[in-house]
PDB file of C-alpha atoms in Angstrom:
ATOM      1  CA  UNK V 837       2.854  20.560 -12.520  1.00  0.00           C
ATOM      2  CA  UNK V 838       4.394  19.776  -9.145  1.00  0.00           C
ATOM      3  CA  UNK V 839       1.081  18.721  -7.652  1.00  0.00           C
ATOM      4  CA  UNK V 840       0.901  16.128  -4.896  1.00  0.00           C
ATOM      5  CA  UNK V 841      -2.135  14.065  -3.939  1.00  0.00           C
ATOM      6  CA  UNK V 842      -2.734  14.473  -0.224  1.00  0.00           C
ATOM      7  CA  UNK V 843      -6.148  12.899   0.218  1.00  0.00           C
ATOM      8  CA  UNK V 844      -9.053  11.456  -1.752  1.00  0.00           C
ATOM      9  CA  UNK V 845     -12.040  13.507  -0.556  1.00  0.00           C
ATOM     10  CA  UNK V 846     -14.647  10.767  -0.747  1.00  0.00           C
ATOM     11  CA  UNK V 847     -18.237  11.083   0.374  1.00  0.00           C
ATOM     12  CA  UNK V 848     -18.299   7.623   1.932  1.00  0.00           C
ATOM     13  CA  UNK V 849     -20.661   7.627   4.903  1.00  0.00           C
ATOM     14  CA  UNK V 850     -19.318   5.210   7.487  1.00  0.00           C
ATOM     15  CA  UNK V 851     -22.052   2.799   8.533  1.00  0.00           C
ATOM     16  CA  UNK V 852     -23.919   3.105   5.228  1.00  0.00           C
ATOM     17  CA  UNK V 853     -21.884   1.025   2.793  1.00  0.00           C
ATOM     18  CA  UNK V 854     -23.724   1.022  -0.548  1.00  0.00           C
ATOM     19  CA  UNK V 855     -27.076   1.987   0.987  1.00  0.00           C
ATOM     20  CA  UNK V 856     -29.594   3.735  -1.290  1.00  0.00           C
ATOM     21  CA  UNK V 857     -27.053   4.357  -4.018  1.00  0.00           C
ATOM     22  CA  UNK V 858     -24.315   5.490  -1.668  1.00  0.00           C
ATOM     23  CA  UNK V 859     -20.753   4.477  -2.581  1.00  0.00           C
ATOM     24  CA  UNK V 860     -19.303   1.127  -1.658  1.00  0.00           C
ATOM     25  CA  UNK V 861     -16.116   1.434   0.357  1.00  0.00           C
ATOM     26  CA  UNK V 862     -14.473  -1.168  -1.891  1.00  0.00           C
ATOM     27  CA  UNK V 863     -14.930   1.225  -4.825  1.00  0.00           C
ATOM     28  CA  UNK V 864     -13.725   4.199  -2.810  1.00  0.00           C
ATOM     29  CA  UNK V 865     -10.613   2.285  -1.788  1.00  0.00           C
ATOM     30  CA  UNK V 866      -9.875   1.222  -5.367  1.00  0.00           C
ATOM     31  CA  UNK V 867     -10.217   4.832  -6.526  1.00  0.00           C
ATOM     32  CA  UNK V 868      -7.866   6.106  -3.820  1.00  0.00           C
ATOM     33  CA  UNK V 869      -5.302   3.472  -4.755  1.00  0.00           C
ATOM     34  CA  UNK V 870      -5.553   4.408  -8.456  1.00  0.00           C
ATOM     35  CA  UNK V 871      -5.012   8.072  -7.572  1.00  0.00           C
ATOM     36  CA  UNK V 872      -2.044   7.279  -5.365  1.00  0.00           C
ATOM     37  CA  UNK V 873      -3.844   8.983  -2.490  1.00  0.00           C
ATOM     38  CA  UNK V 874      -2.294   8.230   0.910  1.00  0.00           C
ATOM     39  CA  UNK V 875      -5.510   9.072   2.760  1.00  0.00           C
ATOM     40  CA  UNK V 876      -9.297   8.790   2.265  1.00  0.00           C
ATOM     41  CA  UNK V 877     -11.690  11.361   3.706  1.00  0.00           C
ATOM     42  CA  UNK V 878     -14.869   9.734   5.091  1.00  0.00           C
ATOM     43  CA  UNK V 879     -17.897  10.956   7.015  1.00  0.00           C
ATOM     44  CA  UNK V 880     -18.938   9.630  10.435  1.00  0.00           C
ATOM     45  CA  UNK V 881     -22.450   8.487   9.619  1.00  0.00           C
ATOM     46  CA  UNK V 882     -25.408  10.518   8.412  1.00  0.00           C
ATOM     47  CA  UNK V 883     -26.684  11.961  11.693  1.00  0.00           C
ATOM     48  CA  UNK V 884     -25.422  14.613  14.047  1.00  0.00           C
ATOM     49  CA  UNK V 885     -24.178  13.488  17.433  1.00  0.00           C
ATOM     50  CA  UNK V 886     -27.180  14.984  19.236  1.00  0.00           C
ATOM     51  CA  UNK V 887     -29.587  13.007  17.024  1.00  0.00           C
ATOM     52  CA  UNK V 888     -27.800   9.651  17.387  1.00  0.00           C
ATOM     53  CA  UNK V 889     -28.431   6.941  19.965  1.00  0.00           C
ATOM     54  CA  UNK V 890     -25.873   4.441  21.228  1.00  0.00           C
ATOM     55  CA  UNK V 891     -27.009   1.718  18.833  1.00  0.00           C
ATOM     56  CA  UNK V 892     -26.311   3.974  15.861  1.00  0.00           C
ATOM     57  CA  UNK V 893     -22.996   5.097  17.346  1.00  0.00           C
ATOM     58  CA  UNK V 894     -21.866   1.481  17.757  1.00  0.00           C
ATOM     59  CA  UNK V 895     -23.035   0.642  14.221  1.00  0.00           C
ATOM     60  CA  UNK V 896     -20.881   3.421  12.763  1.00  0.00           C
ATOM     61  CA  UNK V 897     -17.916   2.367  14.910  1.00  0.00           C
ATOM     62  CA  UNK V 898     -18.118  -1.218  13.644  1.00  0.00           C
ATOM     63  CA  UNK V 899     -17.963  -0.052  10.042  1.00  0.00           C
ATOM     64  CA  UNK V 900     -15.180   2.394  10.883  1.00  0.00           C
ATOM     65  CA  UNK V 901     -13.013  -0.449  12.151  1.00  0.00           C
ATOM     66  CA  UNK V 902     -13.829  -2.484   9.034  1.00  0.00           C
ATOM     67  CA  UNK V 903     -12.885   0.232   6.551  1.00  0.00           C
ATOM     68  CA  UNK V 904      -9.781   1.114   8.571  1.00  0.00           C
ATOM     69  CA  UNK V 905      -8.625  -2.520   8.297  1.00  0.00           C
ATOM     70  CA  UNK V 906      -9.299  -2.643   4.548  1.00  0.00           C
ATOM     71  CA  UNK V 907      -7.471   0.623   3.893  1.00  0.00           C
ATOM     72  CA  UNK V 908      -4.554  -0.295   6.142  1.00  0.00           C
ATOM     73  CA  UNK V 909      -3.990  -3.425   4.068  1.00  0.00           C
ATOM     74  CA  UNK V 910      -3.494  -1.114   1.053  1.00  0.00           C
ATOM     75  CA  UNK V 911      -1.247   1.314   2.928  1.00  0.00           C
ATOM     76  CA  UNK V 912      -3.901   4.057   2.962  1.00  0.00           C
ATOM     77  CA  UNK V 913      -5.095   6.040   5.972  1.00  0.00           C
ATOM     78  CA  UNK V 914      -8.744   6.848   6.736  1.00  0.00           C
ATOM     79  CA  UNK V 915      -9.698  10.256   8.147  1.00  0.00           C
ATOM     80  CA  UNK V 916     -13.068  11.486   9.380  1.00  0.00           C
ATOM     81  CA  UNK V 917     -14.280  14.866   8.205  1.00  0.00           C
ATOM     82  CA  UNK V 918     -14.921  17.171  11.169  1.00  0.00           C
ATOM     83  CA  UNK V 919     -18.352  18.342  10.073  1.00  0.00           C
ATOM     84  CA  UNK V 920     -21.922  19.055  11.114  1.00  0.00           C
ATOM     85  CA  UNK V 921     -24.497  16.320  10.663  1.00  0.00           C
ATOM     86  CA  UNK V 922     -22.039  13.578  11.620  1.00  0.00           C
ATOM     87  CA  UNK V 923     -20.792  11.872  14.773  1.00  0.00           C
ATOM     88  CA  UNK V 924     -17.805  14.219  14.618  1.00  0.00           C
ATOM     89  CA  UNK V 925     -19.545  17.584  14.781  1.00  0.00           C
ATOM     90  CA  UNK V 926     -18.266  19.023  18.064  1.00  0.00           C
ATOM     91  CA  UNK V 927     -15.181  18.607  20.230  1.00  0.00           C
ATOM     92  CA  UNK V 928     -17.079  16.407  22.678  1.00  0.00           C
ATOM     93  CA  UNK V 929     -18.535  14.241  19.905  1.00  0.00           C
ATOM     94  CA  UNK V 930     -15.151  13.798  18.229  1.00  0.00           C
ATOM     95  CA  UNK V 931     -13.573  12.925  21.568  1.00  0.00           C
ATOM     96  CA  UNK V 932     -16.217  10.251  22.194  1.00  0.00           C
ATOM     97  CA  UNK V 933     -15.814   8.851  18.677  1.00  0.00           C
ATOM     98  CA  UNK V 934     -12.048   8.476  18.868  1.00  0.00           C
ATOM     99  CA  UNK V 935     -12.172   7.133  22.416  1.00  0.00           C
ATOM    100  CA  UNK V 936     -14.301   4.296  21.032  1.00  0.00           C
ATOM    101  CA  UNK V 937     -12.014   3.842  18.015  1.00  0.00           C
ATOM    102  CA  UNK V 938      -8.394   3.239  19.049  1.00  0.00           C
ATOM    103  CA  UNK V 939      -7.663   1.776  15.597  1.00  0.00           C
ATOM    104  CA  UNK V 940      -4.229   3.083  14.537  1.00  0.00           C
ATOM    105  CA  UNK V 941      -5.395   3.719  10.965  1.00  0.00           C
ATOM    106  CA  UNK V 942      -8.205   6.153  11.841  1.00  0.00           C
ATOM    107  CA  UNK V 943      -7.471   9.876  11.762  1.00  0.00           C
ATOM    108  CA  UNK V 944      -9.314  13.169  11.534  1.00  0.00           C
ATOM    109  CA  UNK V 945      -9.387  16.278   9.412  1.00  0.00           C
ATOM    110  CA  UNK V 946     -10.039  19.659  10.981  1.00  0.00           C
ATOM    111  CA  UNK V 947     -11.656  22.876   9.852  1.00  0.00           C
ATOM    112  CA  UNK V 948     -13.041  25.891  11.738  1.00  0.00           C
ATOM    113  CA  UNK V 949     -16.734  25.029  11.634  1.00  0.00           C
ATOM    114  CA  UNK V 950     -19.019  28.030  11.157  1.00  0.00           C
ATOM    115  CA  UNK V 951     -21.355  26.521  13.764  1.00  0.00           C
ATOM    116  CA  UNK V 952     -18.709  27.001  16.473  1.00  0.00           C
ATOM    117  CA  UNK V 953     -17.424  30.142  18.139  1.00  0.00           C
ATOM    118  CA  UNK V 954     -13.730  30.908  18.524  1.00  0.00           C
ATOM    119  CA  UNK V 955     -13.297  29.083  21.840  1.00  0.00           C
ATOM    120  CA  UNK V 956     -15.134  25.990  20.600  1.00  0.00           C
ATOM    121  CA  UNK V 957     -13.059  25.971  17.413  1.00  0.00           C
ATOM    122  CA  UNK V 958      -9.852  26.025  19.446  1.00  0.00           C
ATOM    123  CA  UNK V 959     -11.142  23.254  21.717  1.00  0.00           C
ATOM    124  CA  UNK V 960     -12.067  21.047  18.757  1.00  0.00           C
ATOM    125  CA  UNK V 961      -8.559  21.467  17.365  1.00  0.00           C
ATOM    126  CA  UNK V 962      -7.035  20.549  20.725  1.00  0.00           C
ATOM    127  CA  UNK V 963      -9.166  17.392  20.938  1.00  0.00           C
ATOM    128  CA  UNK V 964      -8.423  16.272  17.387  1.00  0.00           C
ATOM    129  CA  UNK V 965      -4.739  17.129  17.350  1.00  0.00           C
ATOM    130  CA  UNK V 966      -3.454  13.648  18.323  1.00  0.00           C
ATOM    131  CA  UNK V 967      -5.297  12.132  15.327  1.00  0.00           C
ATOM    132  CA  UNK V 968      -4.889  15.037  12.915  1.00  0.00           C
ATOM    133  CA  UNK V 969      -4.204  14.135   9.263  1.00  0.00           C
ATOM    134  CA  UNK V 970      -4.545  17.562   7.637  1.00  0.00           C
ATOM    135  CA  UNK V 971      -6.512  20.803   7.851  1.00  0.00           C
ATOM    136  CA  UNK V 972      -8.911  22.561   5.484  1.00  0.00           C
ATOM    137  CA  UNK V 973      -8.035  26.231   5.297  1.00  0.00           C
ATOM    138  CA  UNK V 974     -10.647  28.918   4.622  1.00  0.00           C
ATOM    139  CA  UNK V 975     -12.172  31.883   6.408  1.00  0.00           C
ATOM    140  CA  UNK V 976     -15.852  31.977   7.327  1.00  0.00           C
ATOM    141  CA  UNK V 977     -17.270  34.031  10.144  1.00  0.00           C
ATOM    142  CA  UNK V 978     -18.831  31.990  12.977  1.00  0.00           C
ATOM    143  CA  UNK V 979     -22.558  31.512  12.488  1.00  0.00           C
ATOM    144  CA  UNK V 980     -22.659  32.390   8.788  1.00  0.00           C
ATOM    145  CA  UNK V 981     -21.745  29.552   6.382  1.00  0.00           C
ATOM    146  CA  UNK V 982     -22.686  31.641   3.359  1.00  0.00           C
ATOM    147  CA  UNK V 983     -20.347  34.561   3.944  1.00  0.00           C
ATOM    148  CA  UNK V 984     -17.040  33.277   2.615  1.00  0.00           C
ATOM    149  CA  UNK V 985     -14.411  35.848   3.432  1.00  0.00           C
ATOM    150  CA  UNK V 986     -10.924  36.350   1.960  1.00  0.00           C
ATOM    151  CA  UNK V 987      -8.365  34.191   3.750  1.00  0.00           C
ATOM    152  CA  UNK V 988      -6.215  37.281   4.338  1.00  0.00           C
ATOM    153  CA  UNK V 989      -8.864  38.444   6.837  1.00  0.00           C
ATOM    154  CA  UNK V 990      -8.478  35.195   8.773  1.00  0.00           C
ATOM    155  CA  UNK V 991      -4.687  35.199   8.948  1.00  0.00           C
ATOM    156  CA  UNK V 992      -4.511  36.113  12.677  1.00  0.00           C
ATOM    157  CA  UNK V 993      -6.754  33.206  13.704  1.00  0.00           C
ATOM    158  CA  UNK V 994      -5.068  30.750  11.366  1.00  0.00           C
ATOM    159  CA  UNK V 995      -1.623  31.813  12.529  1.00  0.00           C
ATOM    160  CA  UNK V 996      -2.657  31.076  16.107  1.00  0.00           C
ATOM    161  CA  UNK V 997      -4.071  27.647  15.176  1.00  0.00           C
ATOM    162  CA  UNK V 998      -1.023  26.692  13.134  1.00  0.00           C
ATOM    163  CA  UNK V 999       1.331  27.826  15.881  1.00  0.00           C
ATOM    164  CA  UNK V1000      -0.607  25.653  18.328  1.00  0.00           C
ATOM    165  CA  UNK V1001      -0.226  22.655  16.000  1.00  0.00           C
ATOM    166  CA  UNK V1002       3.474  23.270  15.433  1.00  0.00           C
ATOM    167  CA  UNK V1003       4.167  23.763  19.143  1.00  0.00           C
ATOM    168  CA  UNK V1004       2.648  20.329  19.750  1.00  0.00           C
ATOM    169  CA  UNK V1005       4.881  18.814  17.086  1.00  0.00           C
ATOM    170  CA  UNK V1006       2.221  18.523  14.386  1.00  0.00           C
ATOM    171  CA  UNK V1007       2.778  19.928  10.898  1.00  0.00           C
ATOM    172  CA  UNK V1008      -0.227  18.679   8.929  1.00  0.00           C
ATOM    173  CA  UNK V1009      -0.803  19.483   5.281  1.00  0.00           C
ATOM    174  CA  UNK V1010      -2.875  22.661   4.942  1.00  0.00           C
ATOM    175  CA  UNK V1011      -5.292  22.595   1.997  1.00  0.00           C
ATOM    176  CA  UNK V1012      -7.338  25.485   0.637  1.00  0.00           C
ATOM    177  CA  UNK V1013     -10.959  24.354   0.575  1.00  0.00           C
ATOM    178  CA  UNK V1014     -13.222  27.300  -0.221  1.00  0.00           C
ATOM    179  CA  UNK V1015     -12.853  30.642  -1.968  1.00  0.00           C
ATOM    180  CA  UNK V1016     -15.405  33.419  -2.095  1.00  0.00           C
ATOM    181  CA  UNK V1017     -18.029  32.827  -4.743  1.00  0.00           C
ATOM    182  CA  UNK V1018     -16.100  29.771  -5.993  1.00  0.00           C
ATOM    183  CA  UNK V1019     -14.246  32.199  -8.245  1.00  0.00           C
ATOM    184  CA  UNK V1020     -11.111  30.757  -9.836  1.00  0.00           C
ATOM    185  CA  UNK V1021      -9.707  34.277 -10.224  1.00  0.00           C
ATOM    186  CA  UNK V1022      -9.500  34.581  -6.425  1.00  0.00           C
ATOM    187  CA  UNK V1023      -7.331  31.501  -6.022  1.00  0.00           C
ATOM    188  CA  UNK V1024      -3.914  33.221  -6.498  1.00  0.00           C
ATOM    189  CA  UNK V1025      -4.627  35.691  -3.684  1.00  0.00           C
ATOM    190  CA  UNK V1026      -5.885  32.902  -1.423  1.00  0.00           C
ATOM    191  CA  UNK V1027      -2.801  30.796  -2.177  1.00  0.00           C
ATOM    192  CA  UNK V1028      -0.580  33.789  -1.393  1.00  0.00           C
ATOM    193  CA  UNK V1029      -2.316  34.216   1.968  1.00  0.00           C
ATOM    194  CA  UNK V1030      -1.815  30.538   2.756  1.00  0.00           C
ATOM    195  CA  UNK V1031       1.859  30.699   1.798  1.00  0.00           C
ATOM    196  CA  UNK V1032       2.301  33.719   4.069  1.00  0.00           C
ATOM    197  CA  UNK V1033       0.888  31.661   6.928  1.00  0.00           C
ATOM    198  CA  UNK V1034       3.106  28.675   6.278  1.00  0.00           C
ATOM    199  CA  UNK V1035       6.340  30.504   5.470  1.00  0.00           C
ATOM    200  CA  UNK V1036       7.360  31.415   9.063  1.00  0.00           C
ATOM    201  CA  UNK V1037       6.945  27.789  10.121  1.00  0.00           C
ATOM    202  CA  UNK V1038       8.699  26.230   7.136  1.00  0.00           C
TER     203      UNK V1038
END
């Protein structure tokens, strides 16, 4: 069908290997290898940056280095989800996390978090750009995670973000993540909007 595996979107919580029924990274890594996935999406802990002390931060960093080593040995990258409720939930938090993790096999994903305004979204992209693996494309209005809007309405903002990435020499894979109402029938229109965004830069 011409499909390409870009990333295995695991729900591995770094720092919580196998805890309380959570996945073991060894299993996640085996699954990614079986899928031929070049990258594994992971989550930076189970707490937001504002709720985490330094001991927890260091605990997550130790496991991050461990899983990065294991994945590197299999030729697979590891990328943190940029998401609320993790140690990568704001630009400042992500900057702190990556400053503590110079491991060459640790990367980041990026998406325009609904919890951030336009300026904060742009700043988070700027901070994560050097480690960017790929981006999750969708259109939600800031402050409202339940109002999924058509991607066509977000084309101006996405064009600006993509142009910023391209100007800096980054052309990450752009993946559709959400569609309104999870309706399959909407997917062709969303894909067309994404193609329109990518075409000028291709």
